Short mmCIF file of C-alpha atoms and ligand atoms in Angstrom, two decimals:
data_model
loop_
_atom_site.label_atom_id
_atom_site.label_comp_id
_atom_site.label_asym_id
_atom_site.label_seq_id
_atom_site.Cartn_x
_atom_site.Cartn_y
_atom_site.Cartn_z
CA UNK A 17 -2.43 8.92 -7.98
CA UNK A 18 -0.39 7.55 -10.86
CA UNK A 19 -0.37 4.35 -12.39
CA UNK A 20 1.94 2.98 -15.62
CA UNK A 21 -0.20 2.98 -18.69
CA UNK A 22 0.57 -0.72 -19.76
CA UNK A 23 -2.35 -2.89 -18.48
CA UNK A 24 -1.45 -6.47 -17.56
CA UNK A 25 -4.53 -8.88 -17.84
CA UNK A 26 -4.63 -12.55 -15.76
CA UNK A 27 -4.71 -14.05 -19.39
CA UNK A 28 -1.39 -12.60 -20.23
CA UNK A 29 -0.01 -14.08 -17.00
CA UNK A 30 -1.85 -16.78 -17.69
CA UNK A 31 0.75 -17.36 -20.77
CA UNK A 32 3.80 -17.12 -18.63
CA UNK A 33 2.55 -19.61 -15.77
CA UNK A 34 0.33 -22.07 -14.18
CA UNK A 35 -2.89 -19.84 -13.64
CA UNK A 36 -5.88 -18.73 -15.21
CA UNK A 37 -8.29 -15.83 -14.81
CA UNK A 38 -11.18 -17.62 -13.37
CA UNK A 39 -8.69 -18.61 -10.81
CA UNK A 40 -7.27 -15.29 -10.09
CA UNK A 41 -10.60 -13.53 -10.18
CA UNK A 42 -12.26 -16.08 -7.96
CA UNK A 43 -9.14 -15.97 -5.22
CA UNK A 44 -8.57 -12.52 -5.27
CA UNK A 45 -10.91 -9.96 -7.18
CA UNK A 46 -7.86 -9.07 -9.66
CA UNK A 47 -8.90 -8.52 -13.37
CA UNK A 48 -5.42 -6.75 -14.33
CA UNK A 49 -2.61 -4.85 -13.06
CA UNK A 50 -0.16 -1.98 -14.38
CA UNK A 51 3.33 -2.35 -14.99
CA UNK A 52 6.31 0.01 -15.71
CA UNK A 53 7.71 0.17 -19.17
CA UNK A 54 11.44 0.03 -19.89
CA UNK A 55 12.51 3.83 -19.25
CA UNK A 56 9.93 4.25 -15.96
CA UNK A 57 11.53 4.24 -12.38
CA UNK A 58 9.85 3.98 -9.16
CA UNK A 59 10.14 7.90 -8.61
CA UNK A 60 8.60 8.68 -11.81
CA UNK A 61 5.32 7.03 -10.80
CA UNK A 62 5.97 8.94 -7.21
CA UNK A 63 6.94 12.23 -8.91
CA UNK A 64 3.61 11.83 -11.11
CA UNK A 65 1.13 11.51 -8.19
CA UNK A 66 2.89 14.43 -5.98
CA UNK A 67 2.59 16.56 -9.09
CA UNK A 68 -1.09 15.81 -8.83
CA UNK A 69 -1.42 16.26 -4.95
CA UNK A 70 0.79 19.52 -5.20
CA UNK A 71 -2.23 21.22 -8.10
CA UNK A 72 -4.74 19.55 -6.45
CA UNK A 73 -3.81 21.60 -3.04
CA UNK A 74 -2.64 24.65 -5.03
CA UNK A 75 0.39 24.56 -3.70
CA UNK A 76 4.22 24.69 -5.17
CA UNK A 77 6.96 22.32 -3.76
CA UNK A 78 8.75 24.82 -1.94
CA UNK A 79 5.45 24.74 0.35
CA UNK A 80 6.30 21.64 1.51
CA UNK A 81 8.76 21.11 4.53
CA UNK A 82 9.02 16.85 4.27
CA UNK A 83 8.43 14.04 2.13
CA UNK A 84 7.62 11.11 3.11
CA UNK A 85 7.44 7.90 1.03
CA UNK A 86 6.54 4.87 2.05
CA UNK A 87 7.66 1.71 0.04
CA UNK A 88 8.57 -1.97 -0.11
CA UNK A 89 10.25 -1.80 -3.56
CA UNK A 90 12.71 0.77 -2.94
CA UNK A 91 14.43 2.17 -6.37
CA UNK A 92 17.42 0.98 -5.03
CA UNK A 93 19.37 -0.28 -2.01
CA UNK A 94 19.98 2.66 -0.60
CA UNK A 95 19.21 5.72 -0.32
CA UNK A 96 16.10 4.29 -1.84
CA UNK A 97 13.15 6.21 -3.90
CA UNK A 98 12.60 9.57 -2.24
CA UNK A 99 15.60 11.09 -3.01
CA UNK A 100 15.31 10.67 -6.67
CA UNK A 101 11.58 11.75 -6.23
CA UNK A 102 13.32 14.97 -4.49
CA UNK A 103 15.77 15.57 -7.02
CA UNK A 104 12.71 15.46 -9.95
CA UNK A 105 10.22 17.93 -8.11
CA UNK A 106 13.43 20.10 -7.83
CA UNK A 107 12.78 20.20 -4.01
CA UNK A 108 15.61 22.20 -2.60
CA UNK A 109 16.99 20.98 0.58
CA UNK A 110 13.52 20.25 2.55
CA UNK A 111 14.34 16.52 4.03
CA UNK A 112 12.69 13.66 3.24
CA UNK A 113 13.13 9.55 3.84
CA UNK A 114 11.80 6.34 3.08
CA UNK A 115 10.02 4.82 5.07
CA UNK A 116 9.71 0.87 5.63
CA UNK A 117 6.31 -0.69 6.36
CA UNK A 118 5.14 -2.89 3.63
CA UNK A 119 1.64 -2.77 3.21
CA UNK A 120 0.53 -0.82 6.20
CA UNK A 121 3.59 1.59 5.28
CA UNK A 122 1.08 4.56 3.97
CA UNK A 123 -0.70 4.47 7.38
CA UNK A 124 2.96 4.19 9.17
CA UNK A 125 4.27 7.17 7.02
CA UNK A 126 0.51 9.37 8.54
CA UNK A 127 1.68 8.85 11.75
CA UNK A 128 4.84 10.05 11.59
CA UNK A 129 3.50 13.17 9.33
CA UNK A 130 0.91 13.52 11.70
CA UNK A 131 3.72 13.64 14.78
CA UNK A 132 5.71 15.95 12.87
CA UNK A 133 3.23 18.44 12.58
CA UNK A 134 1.39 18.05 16.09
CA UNK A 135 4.60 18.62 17.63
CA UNK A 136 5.06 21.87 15.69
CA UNK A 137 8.31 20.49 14.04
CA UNK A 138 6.90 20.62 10.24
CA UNK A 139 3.82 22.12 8.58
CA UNK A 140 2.92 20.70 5.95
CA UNK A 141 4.13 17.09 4.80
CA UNK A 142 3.85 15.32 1.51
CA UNK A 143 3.45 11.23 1.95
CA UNK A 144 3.65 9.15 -1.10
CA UNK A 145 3.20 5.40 -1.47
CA UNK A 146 4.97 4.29 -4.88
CA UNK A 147 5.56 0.55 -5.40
CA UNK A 148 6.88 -0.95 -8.75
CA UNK A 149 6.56 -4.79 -7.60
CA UNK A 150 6.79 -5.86 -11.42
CA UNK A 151 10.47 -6.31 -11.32
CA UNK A 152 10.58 -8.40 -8.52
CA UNK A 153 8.37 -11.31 -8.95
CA UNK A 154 9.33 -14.89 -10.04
CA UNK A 155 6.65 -15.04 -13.34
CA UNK A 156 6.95 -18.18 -13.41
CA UNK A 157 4.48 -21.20 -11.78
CA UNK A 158 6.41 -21.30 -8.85
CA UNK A 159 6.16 -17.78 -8.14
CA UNK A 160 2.53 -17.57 -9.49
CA UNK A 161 0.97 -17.19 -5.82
CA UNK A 162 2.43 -13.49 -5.05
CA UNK A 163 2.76 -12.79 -9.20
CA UNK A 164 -0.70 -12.60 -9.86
CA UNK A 165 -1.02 -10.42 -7.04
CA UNK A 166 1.10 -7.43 -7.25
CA UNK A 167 1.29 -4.08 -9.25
CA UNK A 168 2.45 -0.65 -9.20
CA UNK A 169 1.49 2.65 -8.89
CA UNK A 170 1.11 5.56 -6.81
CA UNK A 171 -0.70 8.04 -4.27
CA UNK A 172 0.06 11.17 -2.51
CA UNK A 173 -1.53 13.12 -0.07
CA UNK A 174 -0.74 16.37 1.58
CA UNK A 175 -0.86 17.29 5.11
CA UNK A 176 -0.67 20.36 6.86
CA UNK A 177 -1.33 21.73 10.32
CA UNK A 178 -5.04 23.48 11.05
CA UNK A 179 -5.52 25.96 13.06
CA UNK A 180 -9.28 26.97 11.95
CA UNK A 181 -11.49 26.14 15.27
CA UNK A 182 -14.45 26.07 12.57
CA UNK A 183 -12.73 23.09 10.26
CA UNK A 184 -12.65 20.13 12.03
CA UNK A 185 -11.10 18.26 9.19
CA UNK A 186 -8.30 16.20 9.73
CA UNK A 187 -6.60 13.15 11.45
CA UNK A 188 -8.84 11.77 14.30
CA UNK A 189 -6.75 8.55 15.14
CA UNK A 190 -4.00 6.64 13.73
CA UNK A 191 -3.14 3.37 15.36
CA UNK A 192 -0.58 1.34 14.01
CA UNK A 193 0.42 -2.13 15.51
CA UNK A 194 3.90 -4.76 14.33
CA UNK A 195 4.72 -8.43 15.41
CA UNK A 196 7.86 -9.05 14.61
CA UNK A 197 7.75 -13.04 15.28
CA UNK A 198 5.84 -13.25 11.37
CA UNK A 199 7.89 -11.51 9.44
CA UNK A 200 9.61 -14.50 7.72
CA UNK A 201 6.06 -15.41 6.36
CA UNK A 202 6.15 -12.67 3.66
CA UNK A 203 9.53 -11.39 2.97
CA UNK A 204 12.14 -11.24 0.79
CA UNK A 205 15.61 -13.61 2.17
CA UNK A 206 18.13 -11.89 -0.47
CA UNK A 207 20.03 -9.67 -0.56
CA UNK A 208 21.11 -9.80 2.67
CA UNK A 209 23.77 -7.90 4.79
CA UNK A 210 23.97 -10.49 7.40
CA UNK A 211 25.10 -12.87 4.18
CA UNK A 212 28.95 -12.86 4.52
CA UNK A 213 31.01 -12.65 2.44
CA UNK A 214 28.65 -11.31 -0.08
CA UNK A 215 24.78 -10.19 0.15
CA UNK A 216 23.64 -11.46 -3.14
CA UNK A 217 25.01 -14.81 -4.43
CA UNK A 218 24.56 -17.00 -7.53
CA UNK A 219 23.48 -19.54 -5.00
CA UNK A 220 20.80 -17.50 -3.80
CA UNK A 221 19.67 -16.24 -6.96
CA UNK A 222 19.30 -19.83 -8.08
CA UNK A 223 17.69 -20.54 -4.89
CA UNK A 224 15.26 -17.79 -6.00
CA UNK A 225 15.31 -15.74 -2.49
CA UNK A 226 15.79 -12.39 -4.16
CA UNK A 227 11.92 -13.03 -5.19
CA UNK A 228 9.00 -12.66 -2.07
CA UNK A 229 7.80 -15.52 -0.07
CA UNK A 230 4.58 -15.68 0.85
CA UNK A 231 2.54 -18.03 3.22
CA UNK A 232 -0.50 -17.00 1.75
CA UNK A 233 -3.12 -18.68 4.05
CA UNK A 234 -1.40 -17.62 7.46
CA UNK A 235 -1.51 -14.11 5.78
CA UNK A 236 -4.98 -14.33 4.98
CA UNK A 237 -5.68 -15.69 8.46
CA UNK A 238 -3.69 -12.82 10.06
CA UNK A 239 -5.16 -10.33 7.86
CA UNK A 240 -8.97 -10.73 8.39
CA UNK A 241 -8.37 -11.19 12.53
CA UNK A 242 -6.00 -8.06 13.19
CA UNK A 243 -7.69 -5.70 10.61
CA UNK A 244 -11.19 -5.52 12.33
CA UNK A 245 -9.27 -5.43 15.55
CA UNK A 246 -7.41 -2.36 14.73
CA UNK A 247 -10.14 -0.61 13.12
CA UNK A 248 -12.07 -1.17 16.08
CA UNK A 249 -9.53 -0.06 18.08
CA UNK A 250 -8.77 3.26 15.97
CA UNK A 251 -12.55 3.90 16.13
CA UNK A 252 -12.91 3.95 19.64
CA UNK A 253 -9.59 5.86 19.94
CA UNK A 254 -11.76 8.59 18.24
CA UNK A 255 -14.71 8.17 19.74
CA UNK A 256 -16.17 7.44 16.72
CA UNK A 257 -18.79 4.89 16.26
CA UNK A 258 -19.03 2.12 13.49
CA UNK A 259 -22.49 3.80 12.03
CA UNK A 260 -20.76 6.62 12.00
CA UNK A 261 -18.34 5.82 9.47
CA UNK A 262 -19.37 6.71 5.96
CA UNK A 263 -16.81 5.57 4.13
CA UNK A 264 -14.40 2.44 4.77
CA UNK A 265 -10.49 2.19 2.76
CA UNK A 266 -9.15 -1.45 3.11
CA UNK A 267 -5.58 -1.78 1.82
CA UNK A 268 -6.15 -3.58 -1.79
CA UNK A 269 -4.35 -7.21 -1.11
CA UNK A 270 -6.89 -9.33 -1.85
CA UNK A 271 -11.10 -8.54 -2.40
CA UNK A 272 -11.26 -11.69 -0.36
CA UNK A 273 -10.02 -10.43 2.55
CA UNK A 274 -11.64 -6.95 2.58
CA UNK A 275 -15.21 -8.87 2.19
CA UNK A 276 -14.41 -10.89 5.28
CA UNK A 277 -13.64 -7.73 6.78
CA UNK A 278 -16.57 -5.75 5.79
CA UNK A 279 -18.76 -9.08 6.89
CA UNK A 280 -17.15 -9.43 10.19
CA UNK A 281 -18.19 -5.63 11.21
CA UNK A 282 -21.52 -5.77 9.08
CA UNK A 283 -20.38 -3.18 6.89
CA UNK A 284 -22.62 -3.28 3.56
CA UNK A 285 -21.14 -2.91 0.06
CA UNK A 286 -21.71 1.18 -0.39
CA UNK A 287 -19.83 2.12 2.29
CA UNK A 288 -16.79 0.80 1.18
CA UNK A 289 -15.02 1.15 -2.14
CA UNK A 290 -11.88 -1.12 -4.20
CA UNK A 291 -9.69 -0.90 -7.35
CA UNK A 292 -7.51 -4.43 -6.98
CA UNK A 293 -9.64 -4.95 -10.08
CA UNK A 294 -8.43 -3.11 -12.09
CA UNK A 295 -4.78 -2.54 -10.04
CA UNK A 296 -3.96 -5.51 -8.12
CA UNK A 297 -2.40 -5.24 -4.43
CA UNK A 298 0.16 -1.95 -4.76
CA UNK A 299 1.23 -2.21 -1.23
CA UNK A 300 1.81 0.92 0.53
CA UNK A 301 0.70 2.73 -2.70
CA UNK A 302 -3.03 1.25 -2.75
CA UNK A 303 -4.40 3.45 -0.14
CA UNK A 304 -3.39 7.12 -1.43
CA UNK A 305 -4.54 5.21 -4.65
CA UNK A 306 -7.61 4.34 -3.45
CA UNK A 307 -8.67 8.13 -1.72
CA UNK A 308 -7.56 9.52 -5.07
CA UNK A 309 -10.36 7.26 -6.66
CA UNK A 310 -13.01 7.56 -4.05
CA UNK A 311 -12.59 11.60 -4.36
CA UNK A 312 -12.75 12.11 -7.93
CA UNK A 313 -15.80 9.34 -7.94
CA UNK A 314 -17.71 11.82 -5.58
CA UNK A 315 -17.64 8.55 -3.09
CA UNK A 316 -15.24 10.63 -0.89
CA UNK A 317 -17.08 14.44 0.11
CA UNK A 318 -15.77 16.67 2.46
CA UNK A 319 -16.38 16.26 5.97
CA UNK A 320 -17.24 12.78 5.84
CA UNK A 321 -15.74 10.31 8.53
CA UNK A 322 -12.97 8.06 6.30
CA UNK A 323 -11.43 5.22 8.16
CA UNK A 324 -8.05 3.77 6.30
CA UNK A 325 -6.79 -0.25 7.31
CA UNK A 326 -3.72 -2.07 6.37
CA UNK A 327 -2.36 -5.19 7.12
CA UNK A 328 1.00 -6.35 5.76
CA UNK A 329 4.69 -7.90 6.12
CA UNK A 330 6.12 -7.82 9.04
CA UNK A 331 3.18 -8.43 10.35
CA UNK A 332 2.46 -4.68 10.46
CA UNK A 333 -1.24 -3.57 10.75
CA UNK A 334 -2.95 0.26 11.25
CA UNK A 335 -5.51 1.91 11.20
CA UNK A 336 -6.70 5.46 10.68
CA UNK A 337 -10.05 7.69 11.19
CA UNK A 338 -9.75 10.75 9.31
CA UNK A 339 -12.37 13.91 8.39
CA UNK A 340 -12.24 14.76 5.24
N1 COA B 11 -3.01 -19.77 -10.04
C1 COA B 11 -3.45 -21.03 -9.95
N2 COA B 11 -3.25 -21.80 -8.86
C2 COA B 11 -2.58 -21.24 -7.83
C3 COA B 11 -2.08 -19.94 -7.87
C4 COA B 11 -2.31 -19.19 -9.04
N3 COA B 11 -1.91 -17.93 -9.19
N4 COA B 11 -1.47 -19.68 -6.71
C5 COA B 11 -1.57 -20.78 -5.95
N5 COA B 11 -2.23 -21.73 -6.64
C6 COA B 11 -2.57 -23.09 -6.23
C7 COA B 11 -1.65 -23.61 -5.15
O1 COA B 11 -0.47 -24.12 -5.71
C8 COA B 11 -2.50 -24.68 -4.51
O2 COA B 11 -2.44 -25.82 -5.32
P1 COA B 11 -2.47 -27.30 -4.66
O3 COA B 11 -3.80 -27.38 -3.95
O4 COA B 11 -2.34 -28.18 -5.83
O5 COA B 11 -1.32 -27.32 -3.70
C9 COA B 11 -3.91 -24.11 -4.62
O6 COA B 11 -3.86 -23.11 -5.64
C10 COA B 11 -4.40 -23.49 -3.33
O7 COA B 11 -3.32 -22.71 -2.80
P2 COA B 11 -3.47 -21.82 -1.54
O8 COA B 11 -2.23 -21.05 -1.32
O9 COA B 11 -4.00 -22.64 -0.42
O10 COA B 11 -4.62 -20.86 -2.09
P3 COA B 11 -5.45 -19.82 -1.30
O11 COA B 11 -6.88 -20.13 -1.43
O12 COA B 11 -4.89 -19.57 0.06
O13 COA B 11 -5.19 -18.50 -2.17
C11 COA B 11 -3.87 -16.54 -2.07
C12 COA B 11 -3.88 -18.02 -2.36
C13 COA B 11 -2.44 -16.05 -2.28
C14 COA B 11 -4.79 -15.83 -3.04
C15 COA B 11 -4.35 -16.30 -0.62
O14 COA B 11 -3.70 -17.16 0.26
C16 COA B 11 -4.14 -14.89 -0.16
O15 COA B 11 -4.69 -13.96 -0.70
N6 COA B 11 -3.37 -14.71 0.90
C17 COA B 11 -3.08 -13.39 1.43
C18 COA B 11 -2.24 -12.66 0.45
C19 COA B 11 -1.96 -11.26 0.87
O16 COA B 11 -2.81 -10.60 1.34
N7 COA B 11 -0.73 -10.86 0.62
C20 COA B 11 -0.30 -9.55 0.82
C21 COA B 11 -0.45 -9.10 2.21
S1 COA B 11 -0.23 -7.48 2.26
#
């Protein structure tokens, strides 16, 4: 994982807007956040934490036969933040793509790595979440709801096929779930190609729609009903029961949520783990962010049962079990 080095306290947003610290802290769980410095592009964070995955694994990119990233902050329009990632690990001609899922777009991005290498079509896969969300919020009081929220940073994990009958590490279940009929209650209007004659306007940058919307309660609501339900779900998809679990990732959007969560299934505190303390809600970066953590904590062993749970725009929702 990678995150910027500048740290971003609630006081200092507290001096640009409407909010304090107690309030953030008590809402959320957020103590500070990292942004990116002038200079620093979304791939640089990405390129960081792949570096780190790559030595970590002891492998070299030309081991790797896709990348993957998942992001809601792409570096731009199109072709978006994995082809500059490409061009800065020097990767050859192996493909790779964004991939669109917000919040649950790390657990998205497994599945597909995971159905590219079950079906014999890749070996090993990198998948990155990488978010710079800095640039894009109104830091101002009327943007203060999603501002105090967001941060950036990175994660990367490799995958690769295993053929060793005696390893039974690996994926277990992913199960990944989208309702379309929400996804104007956390999304960003503008720019828009269906906006003719022009996708970004003065109008609408007046209006403030290049900056996310968020009905923050319905999300909340959303969030702490379909995130048991899918991990649940994933669980018995694996045949794995609750008990079983020693260690449970919740995608870092708000501590709030993730203690409903862990309430709702009785889960107690030291079988879970969070950093939206000290890194705010990274979107599809704060997973790979968080099994970076849990590893080099010792919180994370090998063979343990890991289960990974996202909810975000869209709706989109997942869930993983994995072995480590
Ligand atoms: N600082 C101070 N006050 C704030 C604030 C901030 N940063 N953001 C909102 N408020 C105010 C509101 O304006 C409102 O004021 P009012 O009562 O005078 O109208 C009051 O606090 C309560 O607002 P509300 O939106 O009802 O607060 P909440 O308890 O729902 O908390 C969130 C707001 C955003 C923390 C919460 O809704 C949330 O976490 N939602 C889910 C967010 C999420 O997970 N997003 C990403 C999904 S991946």
């Amino acid at each position: 994982m990678y995150v910027p080095e500048r740290v971003v306290t609630n006081d200092e947003l507290g001096a640009l807007m409407d909010t304090s610290d107690e309030w953030i802290q008590q809402r959320t769980g957020i103590r500070e956040r990292r942004y990116i410095e002038p200079g620093q592009m979304p791939a640089d964070l990405a390129q960081a934490a792949c570096e780190q995955a790559l030595e970590a694994a002891g492998l070299e990119v030309d081991d790797l036969d896709f990348i993957l990233l998942a992001t809601l902050s792409s570096q731009h329009e199109f072709p978006g933040t994995s082809f500059f990632l490409h061009e800065q690990l020097n990767a050859g001609n192996i493909p790779c793509l964004d991939l669109r899922a917000q919040c649950s777009g790390f657990i998205y991005a497994l599945n597909f790595a995971d159905g590219l290498i079950q079906s014999g079509k890749s070996r090993r896969v990198m998948v990155v979440g990488c978010e710079v969300q800095s640039t894009g919020i109104d830091r101002t009081t009327e943007g203060r709801d999603v501002a105090v929220i967001f941060g950036d940073g990175a994660g990367a994990v490799i995958l690769e096929a295993n053929e060793d009958e005696n390893d039974s590490a690996g994926i277990l279940d992913i199960t990944v779930h989208s309702e379309g009929k929400h996804a104007r209650r956390l999304w960003i209007e503008a720019p828009s190609s269906g906006h003719i004659p022009c996708r970004l306007t003065q109008e609408m940058v007046e209006k403030k729609l290049h900056f996310p919307y968020m009905d923050g309660r319905y999300v909340f609501k959303h969030a702490v009903t379909r995130m048991p339900e899918v991990l649940k779900e994933s669980l018995a998809a694996a045949s794995i029961k609750i008990d079983d679990v020693d260690l449970f990732l919740f995608h870092q959007a708000n501590l709030r949520i993730n203690e409903f969560v862990a309430q709702k299934l009785e889960i107690d505190d030291d079988r879970t783990f969070s950093n939206i303390e000290r890194f705010g809600n990274c979107s599809a970066a704060s997973i790979p962010m968080l099994l970076a953590e849990a590893e080099r904590n010792g919180k994370l062993k090998a063979g343990q049962i890991v289960t990974l749970t996202a909810f975000g725009s869209g709706f989109t929702w997942g869930s993983a079990v994995l072995r480590w």
